[in-house]
PDB file of C-alpha atoms in Angstrom:
ATOM      1  CA  UNK A   1      -6.701  -3.714  27.843  1.00 94.00           C
ATOM      2  CA  UNK A   2      -7.076  -0.481  27.569  1.00 96.00           C
ATOM      3  CA  UNK A   3      -8.633   1.859  25.162  1.00 97.00           C
ATOM      4  CA  UNK A   4      -6.343   3.793  22.709  1.00 97.00           C
ATOM      5  CA  UNK A   5      -6.635   5.726  19.140  1.00 97.00           C
ATOM      6  CA  UNK A   6      -4.942   5.550  16.502  1.00 97.00           C
ATOM      7  CA  UNK A   7      -4.805   8.260  13.968  1.00 96.00           C
ATOM      8  CA  UNK A   8      -4.444   6.823  10.502  1.00 95.00           C
ATOM      9  CA  UNK A   9      -5.133  10.593   8.735  1.00 90.00           C
ATOM     10  CA  UNK A  10      -8.927  10.650   7.648  1.00 85.00           C
ATOM     11  CA  UNK A  11     -10.161   8.787  10.898  1.00 93.00           C
ATOM     12  CA  UNK A  12      -9.352   7.875  13.779  1.00 96.00           C
ATOM     13  CA  UNK A  13      -9.656   4.040  15.078  1.00 97.00           C
ATOM     14  CA  UNK A  14     -10.663   3.394  18.568  1.00 97.00           C
ATOM     15  CA  UNK A  15      -8.898  -0.033  19.497  1.00 98.00           C
ATOM     16  CA  UNK A  16      -7.955  -2.195  22.524  1.00 98.00           C
ATOM     17  CA  UNK A  17      -4.625  -2.122  24.039  1.00 98.00           C
ATOM     18  CA  UNK A  18      -2.799  -4.840  26.443  1.00 96.00           C
ATOM     19  CA  UNK A  19       0.788  -2.937  25.751  1.00 93.00           C
ATOM     20  CA  UNK A  20       2.530  -5.823  25.375  1.00 92.00           C
ATOM     21  CA  UNK A  21       5.441  -5.582  24.575  1.00 89.00           C
ATOM     22  CA  UNK A  22       6.455  -8.527  21.848  1.00 91.00           C
ATOM     23  CA  UNK A  23       5.201  -9.102  18.180  1.00 95.00           C
ATOM     24  CA  UNK A  24       1.757  -7.211  17.177  1.00 98.00           C
ATOM     25  CA  UNK A  25      -1.501  -8.838  17.065  1.00 98.00           C
ATOM     26  CA  UNK A  26      -4.349  -6.858  15.323  1.00 98.00           C
ATOM     27  CA  UNK A  27      -7.482  -8.260  16.521  1.00 98.00           C
ATOM     28  CA  UNK A  28     -10.260  -7.511  14.144  1.00 98.00           C
ATOM     29  CA  UNK A  29     -14.103  -8.164  14.573  1.00 98.00           C
ATOM     30  CA  UNK A  30     -17.209  -9.378  12.674  1.00 96.00           C
ATOM     31  CA  UNK A  31     -19.773  -7.180  11.125  1.00 94.00           C
ATOM     32  CA  UNK A  32     -21.358  -4.994  13.544  1.00 92.00           C
ATOM     33  CA  UNK A  33     -19.961  -6.150  15.950  1.00 94.00           C
ATOM     34  CA  UNK A  34     -16.788  -3.808  17.595  1.00 96.00           C
ATOM     35  CA  UNK A  35     -12.931  -4.981  19.957  1.00 97.00           C
ATOM     36  CA  UNK A  36     -15.731  -5.622  22.941  1.00 96.00           C
ATOM     37  CA  UNK A  37     -16.242  -8.714  20.961  1.00 96.00           C
ATOM     38  CA  UNK A  38     -12.104  -9.814  21.101  1.00 98.00           C
ATOM     39  CA  UNK A  39     -11.224  -9.006  25.029  1.00 97.00           C
ATOM     40  CA  UNK A  40     -11.907 -12.522  26.238  1.00 96.00           C
ATOM     41  CA  UNK A  41      -8.796 -13.341  24.169  1.00 98.00           C
ATOM     42  CA  UNK A  42      -6.627 -11.026  25.113  1.00 97.00           C
ATOM     43  CA  UNK A  43      -4.564 -13.666  28.304  1.00 97.00           C
ATOM     44  CA  UNK A  44      -4.217 -15.688  26.035  1.00 97.00           C
ATOM     45  CA  UNK A  45      -1.707 -13.156  24.393  1.00 97.00           C
ATOM     46  CA  UNK A  46      -0.260 -12.100  27.374  1.00 95.00           C
ATOM     47  CA  UNK A  47       3.977 -12.945  25.681  1.00 95.00           C
ATOM     48  CA  UNK A  48       2.392 -10.057  21.998  1.00 97.00           C
ATOM     49  CA  UNK A  49       1.097  -7.018  21.850  1.00 97.00           C
ATOM     50  CA  UNK A  50      -2.196  -7.219  20.606  1.00 98.00           C
ATOM     51  CA  UNK A  51      -4.867  -4.562  19.744  1.00 98.00           C
ATOM     52  CA  UNK A  52      -7.896  -4.241  18.756  1.00 98.00           C
ATOM     53  CA  UNK A  53      -9.196  -1.906  16.791  1.00 98.00           C
ATOM     54  CA  UNK A  54     -12.832  -1.363  16.100  1.00 97.00           C
ATOM     55  CA  UNK A  55     -13.290  -1.211  12.910  1.00 97.00           C
ATOM     56  CA  UNK A  56     -14.420   2.204  10.798  1.00 96.00           C
ATOM     57  CA  UNK A  57     -17.789   2.779  11.606  1.00 94.00           C
ATOM     58  CA  UNK A  58     -17.904   0.702  13.932  1.00 95.00           C
ATOM     59  CA  UNK A  59     -17.817   0.808  17.767  1.00 94.00           C
ATOM     60  CA  UNK A  60     -16.414   4.052  19.197  1.00 94.00           C
ATOM     61  CA  UNK A  61     -14.181   4.675  15.547  1.00 95.00           C
ATOM     62  CA  UNK A  62     -14.958   7.761  13.295  1.00 94.00           C
ATOM     63  CA  UNK A  63     -17.172   7.517  10.815  1.00 93.00           C
ATOM     64  CA  UNK A  64     -16.773   7.244   6.210  1.00 92.00           C
ATOM     65  CA  UNK A  65     -17.900  11.306   4.860  1.00 89.00           C
ATOM     66  CA  UNK A  66     -20.689  11.929   3.994  1.00 83.00           C
ATOM     67  CA  UNK A  67     -21.432  10.675   1.018  1.00 84.00           C
ATOM     68  CA  UNK A  68     -19.243   8.180   1.372  1.00 89.00           C
ATOM     69  CA  UNK A  69     -20.045   3.819   2.129  1.00 90.00           C
ATOM     70  CA  UNK A  70     -19.016   0.544   3.469  1.00 93.00           C
ATOM     71  CA  UNK A  71     -16.568  -0.762   0.569  1.00 92.00           C
ATOM     72  CA  UNK A  72     -13.937  -3.772   2.286  1.00 94.00           C
ATOM     73  CA  UNK A  73     -11.122  -2.950   0.211  1.00 95.00           C
ATOM     74  CA  UNK A  74     -11.178   0.467   2.480  1.00 95.00           C
ATOM     75  CA  UNK A  75     -11.424  -1.226   5.144  1.00 97.00           C
ATOM     76  CA  UNK A  76      -8.227  -3.006   3.983  1.00 98.00           C
ATOM     77  CA  UNK A  77      -7.867   0.474   2.866  1.00 97.00           C
ATOM     78  CA  UNK A  78      -7.330   1.396   7.434  1.00 97.00           C
ATOM     79  CA  UNK A  79      -5.240  -1.556   7.901  1.00 98.00           C
ATOM     80  CA  UNK A  80      -2.821  -0.835   5.291  1.00 98.00           C
ATOM     81  CA  UNK A  81      -2.366   2.803   7.342  1.00 97.00           C
ATOM     82  CA  UNK A  82      -2.890   2.091   9.946  1.00 98.00           C
ATOM     83  CA  UNK A  83       0.370  -0.597  10.246  1.00 98.00           C
ATOM     84  CA  UNK A  84       2.214   2.567   8.007  1.00 97.00           C
ATOM     85  CA  UNK A  85       1.492   4.754  10.358  1.00 96.00           C
ATOM     86  CA  UNK A  86       2.698   2.512  13.430  1.00 96.00           C
ATOM     87  CA  UNK A  87       5.692   1.639  11.219  1.00 96.00           C
ATOM     88  CA  UNK A  88       5.039  -1.770  12.531  1.00 96.00           C
ATOM     89  CA  UNK A  89       7.066  -4.174  10.002  1.00 92.00           C
ATOM     90  CA  UNK A  90       5.079  -7.413  10.465  1.00 95.00           C
ATOM     91  CA  UNK A  91       2.235  -8.486  12.815  1.00 98.00           C
ATOM     92  CA  UNK A  92      -0.557 -10.990  13.232  1.00 98.00           C
ATOM     93  CA  UNK A  93      -3.443 -10.631  11.595  1.00 98.00           C
ATOM     94  CA  UNK A  94      -6.857 -12.356  14.375  1.00 98.00           C
ATOM     95  CA  UNK A  95      -9.713 -11.444  13.254  1.00 98.00           C
ATOM     96  CA  UNK A  96     -13.317 -13.262  13.802  1.00 98.00           C
ATOM     97  CA  UNK A  97     -16.360 -13.439  10.495  1.00 97.00           C
ATOM     98  CA  UNK A  98     -15.861  -9.907   8.939  1.00 98.00           C
ATOM     99  CA  UNK A  99     -12.470  -9.564  10.732  1.00 98.00           C
ATOM    100  CA  UNK A 100     -11.419 -12.385   9.598  1.00 98.00           C
ATOM    101  CA  UNK A 101     -12.688 -11.859   6.431  1.00 98.00           C
ATOM    102  CA  UNK A 102     -10.282  -8.990   6.259  1.00 98.00           C
ATOM    103  CA  UNK A 103      -7.304 -10.629   7.556  1.00 98.00           C
ATOM    104  CA  UNK A 104      -6.978 -13.661   4.354  1.00 98.00           C
ATOM    105  CA  UNK A 105      -7.547 -10.641   1.795  1.00 98.00           C
ATOM    106  CA  UNK A 106      -4.907  -8.588   3.377  1.00 98.00           C
ATOM    107  CA  UNK A 107      -2.535 -11.720   3.878  1.00 98.00           C
ATOM    108  CA  UNK A 108      -2.594 -12.032   0.362  1.00 98.00           C
ATOM    109  CA  UNK A 109      -1.886  -8.355  -0.990  1.00 98.00           C
ATOM    110  CA  UNK A 110       0.431  -7.887   1.510  1.00 98.00           C
ATOM    111  CA  UNK A 111       2.634 -11.339   2.336  1.00 98.00           C
ATOM    112  CA  UNK A 112       5.756  -9.278   3.354  1.00 97.00           C
ATOM    113  CA  UNK A 113       3.824  -7.764   6.345  1.00 98.00           C
ATOM    114  CA  UNK A 114       1.730 -11.110   7.989  1.00 98.00           C
ATOM    115  CA  UNK A 115       3.268 -13.470   9.379  1.00 98.00           C
ATOM    116  CA  UNK A 116       0.442 -15.348  10.206  1.00 98.00           C
ATOM    117  CA  UNK A 117      -2.673 -15.448  10.266  1.00 98.00           C
ATOM    118  CA  UNK A 118      -6.282 -16.890  12.563  1.00 98.00           C
ATOM    119  CA  UNK A 119      -9.154 -17.153  11.114  1.00 98.00           C
ATOM    120  CA  UNK A 120     -12.421 -17.468  13.472  1.00 98.00           C
ATOM    121  CA  UNK A 121     -15.391 -18.671  12.248  1.00 97.00           C
ATOM    122  CA  UNK A 122     -14.644 -18.059   8.050  1.00 98.00           C
ATOM    123  CA  UNK A 123     -11.767 -19.320   5.324  1.00 97.00           C
ATOM    124  CA  UNK A 124     -12.056 -16.433   2.892  1.00 97.00           C
ATOM    125  CA  UNK A 125     -14.126 -14.220   1.310  1.00 97.00           C
ATOM    126  CA  UNK A 126     -17.757 -14.812   0.333  1.00 96.00           C
ATOM    127  CA  UNK A 127     -18.693 -15.344  -3.113  1.00 97.00           C
ATOM    128  CA  UNK A 128     -21.075 -14.711  -5.944  1.00 96.00           C
ATOM    129  CA  UNK A 129     -21.763 -15.869  -9.100  1.00 96.00           C
ATOM    130  CA  UNK A 130     -21.234 -13.471 -11.945  1.00 96.00           C
ATOM    131  CA  UNK A 131     -25.176 -13.963 -12.952  1.00 97.00           C
ATOM    132  CA  UNK A 132     -25.636 -12.024  -9.693  1.00 97.00           C
ATOM    133  CA  UNK A 133     -24.209  -8.834 -10.731  1.00 97.00           C
ATOM    134  CA  UNK A 134     -27.033  -6.677 -12.256  1.00 97.00           C
ATOM    135  CA  UNK A 135     -29.486  -7.102  -8.888  1.00 97.00           C
ATOM    136  CA  UNK A 136     -25.893  -7.458  -6.476  1.00 96.00           C
ATOM    137  CA  UNK A 137     -25.537  -3.576  -8.026  1.00 96.00           C
ATOM    138  CA  UNK A 138     -28.923  -2.990  -7.641  1.00 97.00           C
ATOM    139  CA  UNK A 139     -29.929  -4.103  -4.373  1.00 96.00           C
ATOM    140  CA  UNK A 140     -26.739  -2.411  -3.310  1.00 95.00           C
ATOM    141  CA  UNK A 141     -27.882   1.070  -4.509  1.00 94.00           C
ATOM    142  CA  UNK A 142     -30.809   1.155  -3.022  1.00 94.00           C
ATOM    143  CA  UNK A 143     -30.125   0.429   0.536  1.00 91.00           C
ATOM    144  CA  UNK A 144     -27.505   2.902   0.768  1.00 90.00           C
ATOM    145  CA  UNK A 145     -30.169   5.731  -1.084  1.00 89.00           C
ATOM    146  CA  UNK A 146     -32.498   4.359   1.849  1.00 84.00           C
ATOM    147  CA  UNK A 147     -29.590   4.581   4.770  1.00 79.00           C
ATOM    148  CA  UNK A 148     -28.705   7.733   3.022  1.00 67.00           C
ATOM    149  CA  UNK A 149     -32.156   9.513   4.546  1.00 57.00           C
ATOM    150  CA  UNK A 150     -31.300   8.117   8.314  1.00 54.00           C
ATOM    151  CA  UNK A 151     -32.735   9.693  11.364  1.00 66.00           C
ATOM    152  CA  UNK A 152     -31.139   9.318  14.767  1.00 71.00           C
ATOM    153  CA  UNK A 153     -33.642   7.451  17.474  1.00 79.00           C
ATOM    154  CA  UNK A 154     -32.955   6.620  21.059  1.00 86.00           C
ATOM    155  CA  UNK A 155     -32.374   3.054  21.980  1.00 84.00           C
ATOM    156  CA  UNK A 156     -32.942   0.688  24.353  1.00 85.00           C
ATOM    157  CA  UNK A 157     -29.827  -1.659  25.852  1.00 85.00           C
ATOM    158  CA  UNK A 158     -31.667  -3.984  26.660  1.00 88.00           C
ATOM    159  CA  UNK A 159     -34.300  -3.909  23.322  1.00 85.00           C
ATOM    160  CA  UNK A 160     -31.244  -3.458  21.215  1.00 87.00           C
ATOM    161  CA  UNK A 161     -29.573  -6.888  23.237  1.00 89.00           C
ATOM    162  CA  UNK A 162     -33.366  -8.717  22.779  1.00 89.00           C
ATOM    163  CA  UNK A 163     -32.707  -8.225  18.357  1.00 88.00           C
ATOM    164  CA  UNK A 164     -29.378  -9.583  18.217  1.00 88.00           C
ATOM    165  CA  UNK A 165     -30.343 -12.263  19.615  1.00 87.00           C
ATOM    166  CA  UNK A 166     -33.437 -13.171  18.122  1.00 84.00           C
ATOM    167  CA  UNK A 167     -31.187 -12.999  14.640  1.00 81.00           C
ATOM    168  CA  UNK A 168     -28.603 -15.108  15.963  1.00 83.00           C
ATOM    169  CA  UNK A 169     -26.689 -17.507  18.015  1.00 82.00           C
ATOM    170  CA  UNK A 170     -25.170 -15.175  20.346  1.00 87.00           C
ATOM    171  CA  UNK A 171     -25.613 -15.803  24.257  1.00 86.00           C
ATOM    172  CA  UNK A 172     -27.249 -12.007  26.160  1.00 89.00           C
ATOM    173  CA  UNK A 173     -24.447 -11.770  27.969  1.00 90.00           C
ATOM    174  CA  UNK A 174     -22.592 -11.515  24.727  1.00 91.00           C
ATOM    175  CA  UNK A 175     -24.393  -9.761  23.244  1.00 91.00           C
ATOM    176  CA  UNK A 176     -24.571  -7.353  25.143  1.00 91.00           C
ATOM    177  CA  UNK A 177     -21.087  -6.677  25.987  1.00 91.00           C
ATOM    178  CA  UNK A 178     -20.471  -6.107  21.859  1.00 92.00           C
ATOM    179  CA  UNK A 179     -23.499  -3.177  21.314  1.00 91.00           C
ATOM    180  CA  UNK A 180     -23.040  -1.909  24.983  1.00 88.00           C
ATOM    181  CA  UNK A 181     -19.533  -0.140  22.894  1.00 91.00           C
ATOM    182  CA  UNK A 182     -21.503   0.480  19.601  1.00 87.00           C
ATOM    183  CA  UNK A 183     -24.155   2.969  21.969  1.00 89.00           C
ATOM    184  CA  UNK A 184     -24.151   6.667  23.422  1.00 86.00           C
ATOM    185  CA  UNK A 185     -24.980   8.409  25.730  1.00 81.00           C
ATOM    186  CA  UNK A 186     -25.666  11.940  25.660  1.00 81.00           C
ATOM    187  CA  UNK A 187     -25.963  14.117  28.531  1.00 78.00           C
ATOM    188  CA  UNK A 188     -29.794  13.401  29.725  1.00 79.00           C
ATOM    189  CA  UNK A 189     -29.081  10.240  29.158  1.00 81.00           C
ATOM    190  CA  UNK A 190     -30.532   8.796  26.258  1.00 85.00           C
ATOM    191  CA  UNK A 191     -28.623   5.979  24.149  1.00 86.00           C
ATOM    192  CA  UNK A 192     -27.836   6.614  20.679  1.00 88.00           C
ATOM    193  CA  UNK A 193     -26.033   4.029  18.169  1.00 87.00           C
ATOM    194  CA  UNK A 194     -22.433   5.337  18.071  1.00 86.00           C
ATOM    195  CA  UNK A 195     -22.254   3.095  14.768  1.00 87.00           C
ATOM    196  CA  UNK A 196     -22.981   4.748  11.716  1.00 90.00           C
ATOM    197  CA  UNK A 197     -25.967   3.203  10.480  1.00 87.00           C
ATOM    198  CA  UNK A 198     -24.528   3.272   6.998  1.00 89.00           C
ATOM    199  CA  UNK A 199     -22.957  -0.002   8.310  1.00 91.00           C
ATOM    200  CA  UNK A 200     -26.384  -1.846   7.271  1.00 89.00           C
ATOM    201  CA  UNK A 201     -26.653  -1.658   3.163  1.00 91.00           C
ATOM    202  CA  UNK A 202     -25.889  -4.785   0.740  1.00 91.00           C
ATOM    203  CA  UNK A 203     -22.366  -5.427  -0.081  1.00 91.00           C
ATOM    204  CA  UNK A 204     -22.476  -3.619  -4.012  1.00 93.00           C
ATOM    205  CA  UNK A 205     -20.509  -6.542  -5.465  1.00 94.00           C
ATOM    206  CA  UNK A 206     -19.322  -9.543  -3.953  1.00 96.00           C
ATOM    207  CA  UNK A 207     -15.901 -11.461  -6.138  1.00 97.00           C
ATOM    208  CA  UNK A 208     -16.990 -14.255  -7.782  1.00 97.00           C
ATOM    209  CA  UNK A 209     -15.351 -18.437  -6.739  1.00 97.00           C
ATOM    210  CA  UNK A 210     -12.271 -17.734  -9.235  1.00 97.00           C
ATOM    211  CA  UNK A 211     -11.632 -14.090  -7.956  1.00 98.00           C
ATOM    212  CA  UNK A 212     -11.502 -15.266  -4.327  1.00 98.00           C
ATOM    213  CA  UNK A 213      -9.219 -18.281  -5.060  1.00 98.00           C
ATOM    214  CA  UNK A 214      -6.981 -16.411  -6.838  1.00 98.00           C
ATOM    215  CA  UNK A 215      -6.576 -13.983  -4.311  1.00 98.00           C
ATOM    216  CA  UNK A 216      -6.454 -17.239  -1.032  1.00 98.00           C
ATOM    217  CA  UNK A 217      -3.642 -18.543  -3.680  1.00 98.00           C
ATOM    218  CA  UNK A 218      -0.987 -15.900  -2.807  1.00 98.00           C
ATOM    219  CA  UNK A 219      -1.682 -16.512   0.753  1.00 98.00           C
ATOM    220  CA  UNK A 220       2.124 -17.127   1.813  1.00 98.00           C
ATOM    221  CA  UNK A 221       1.838 -17.493   5.823  1.00 98.00           C
ATOM    222  CA  UNK A 222       0.429 -20.111   8.170  1.00 98.00           C
ATOM    223  CA  UNK A 223      -3.047 -19.434   8.304  1.00 98.00           C
ATOM    224  CA  UNK A 224      -5.132 -20.718  10.927  1.00 98.00           C
ATOM    225  CA  UNK A 225      -9.074 -21.651  10.626  1.00 98.00           C
ATOM    226  CA  UNK A 226     -11.586 -22.345  13.846  1.00 98.00           C
ATOM    227  CA  UNK A 227     -14.496 -23.263  12.881  1.00 97.00           C
ATOM    228  CA  UNK A 228     -17.940 -24.121  15.500  1.00 96.00           C
ATOM    229  CA  UNK A 229     -20.557 -26.431  15.115  1.00 95.00           C
ATOM    230  CA  UNK A 230     -23.620 -24.876  14.688  1.00 93.00           C
ATOM    231  CA  UNK A 231     -23.134 -21.344  12.916  1.00 93.00           C
ATOM    232  CA  UNK A 232     -24.367 -20.723   9.991  1.00 92.00           C
ATOM    233  CA  UNK A 233     -21.035 -20.271   8.261  1.00 94.00           C
ATOM    234  CA  UNK A 234     -20.355 -24.589   8.153  1.00 94.00           C
ATOM    235  CA  UNK A 235     -16.469 -23.850   7.975  1.00 96.00           C
ATOM    236  CA  UNK A 236     -16.824 -28.086   8.414  1.00 96.00           C
ATOM    237  CA  UNK A 237     -17.868 -27.886   4.191  1.00 96.00           C
ATOM    238  CA  UNK A 238     -16.230 -25.213   3.014  1.00 97.00           C
ATOM    239  CA  UNK A 239     -12.651 -25.906   4.332  1.00 97.00           C
ATOM    240  CA  UNK A 240     -12.690 -28.736   1.989  1.00 97.00           C
ATOM    241  CA  UNK A 241     -13.837 -26.948  -0.290  1.00 97.00           C
ATOM    242  CA  UNK A 242     -10.903 -24.852  -0.529  1.00 98.00           C
ATOM    243  CA  UNK A 243      -8.067 -26.393   1.386  1.00 97.00           C
ATOM    244  CA  UNK A 244      -6.082 -26.397  -1.809  1.00 97.00           C
ATOM    245  CA  UNK A 245      -6.663 -23.007  -1.923  1.00 98.00           C
ATOM    246  CA  UNK A 246      -3.619 -22.263   1.272  1.00 98.00           C
ATOM    247  CA  UNK A 247       0.099 -23.377   0.944  1.00 96.00           C
ATOM    248  CA  UNK A 248       0.203 -23.465   4.889  1.00 97.00           C
ATOM    249  CA  UNK A 249      -3.526 -24.054   6.535  1.00 97.00           C
ATOM    250  CA  UNK A 250      -4.505 -25.601   9.269  1.00 97.00           C
ATOM    251  CA  UNK A 251      -8.285 -26.589  10.469  1.00 98.00           C
ATOM    252  CA  UNK A 252      -9.533 -26.697  14.349  1.00 98.00           C
ATOM    253  CA  UNK A 253     -13.270 -27.324  14.764  1.00 97.00           C
ATOM    254  CA  UNK A 254     -15.039 -26.123  18.620  1.00 97.00           C
ATOM    255  CA  UNK A 255     -18.848 -27.774  19.177  1.00 95.00           C
ATOM    256  CA  UNK A 256     -20.346 -23.584  19.748  1.00 93.00           C
ATOM    257  CA  UNK A 257     -21.811 -20.921  17.618  1.00 93.00           C
ATOM    258  CA  UNK A 258     -20.735 -18.015  15.623  1.00 94.00           C
ATOM    259  CA  UNK A 259     -19.683 -16.552  18.616  1.00 94.00           C
ATOM    260  CA  UNK A 260     -17.730 -19.304  19.238  1.00 96.00           C
ATOM    261  CA  UNK A 261     -14.500 -17.286  20.642  1.00 96.00           C
ATOM    262  CA  UNK A 262     -16.828 -16.022  23.567  1.00 95.00           C
ATOM    263  CA  UNK A 263     -18.529 -18.962  24.511  1.00 93.00           C
ATOM    264  CA  UNK A 264     -15.267 -21.215  24.458  1.00 95.00           C
ATOM    265  CA  UNK A 265     -12.909 -19.143  25.138  1.00 96.00           C
ATOM    266  CA  UNK A 266     -10.119 -21.103  27.054  1.00 97.00           C
ATOM    267  CA  UNK A 267      -9.916 -24.145  24.455  1.00 97.00           C
ATOM    268  CA  UNK A 268      -9.628 -21.807  21.532  1.00 97.00           C
ATOM    269  CA  UNK A 269      -8.430 -18.966  23.490  1.00 97.00           C
ATOM    270  CA  UNK A 270      -4.919 -21.817  24.080  1.00 98.00           C
ATOM    271  CA  UNK A 271      -5.028 -22.855  20.640  1.00 98.00           C
ATOM    272  CA  UNK A 272      -4.172 -19.050  19.571  1.00 98.00           C
ATOM    273  CA  UNK A 273      -1.197 -19.284  22.277  1.00 97.00           C
ATOM    274  CA  UNK A 274       0.424 -22.355  20.616  1.00 97.00           C
ATOM    275  CA  UNK A 275       0.214 -20.990  17.521  1.00 98.00           C
ATOM    276  CA  UNK A 276       1.824 -18.040  17.862  1.00 97.00           C
ATOM    277  CA  UNK A 277       4.479 -19.071  20.432  1.00 94.00           C
ATOM    278  CA  UNK A 278       4.919 -21.039  17.368  1.00 93.00           C
ATOM    279  CA  UNK A 279       5.606 -19.418  14.525  1.00 89.00           C
TER     280      UNK A 279
END
């Protein structure tokens, strides 16, 4: 895959592109990850144009302007702008974790633009009860204020890898490849985060379960959910509860952790290839 960049008006989105000539598959990574986490799936999409983007504020993409934050709806706005700017009539959305949530939400809002969704270790939006509204908004404002005073600091890659592995089930090699794309180096050889510190703030307000259901029921395209046996997302429990929300959904589970597509790339890659080729 080659490095490329898309200008969507208000910012530039960095991406990895296989330069294929078939139907467009847009890759959407997880929270605090980047397009590198999806690179391993490229060999299974050789009959398609596979473009894995860095979401705004992540990897090598531009940051939101000063004073702006990272709301889920804004990522959907970016995705719409990308599709419109490139003149893509219909796309397949392939997302992991946050990317899977965004893929399903976009398919609900713009069914005419999405022919299929592949959602890895995500089954629709995260939700909260309406009774938590005050606490959610208060906590978000406090966390955003704290990050508005963030200062630049030197980052050691291996320290960052160890820290990431402590709080997730990702293997070191995979964490290293992802985190390397989230760093930039100055002339003196020092590394700093290229990703926006404001990403590490709390959501202002999550959807309720009823809102999530209403959105997911609007999806008309086929959707493939891929779960991981050892992931904190527990899709094997969540999918049966939400199965009735989806018009045309299938669920497959593999042994592994949250980044299951990096751990068990061949089995998942073959499944994805079969799914997109039968559309």
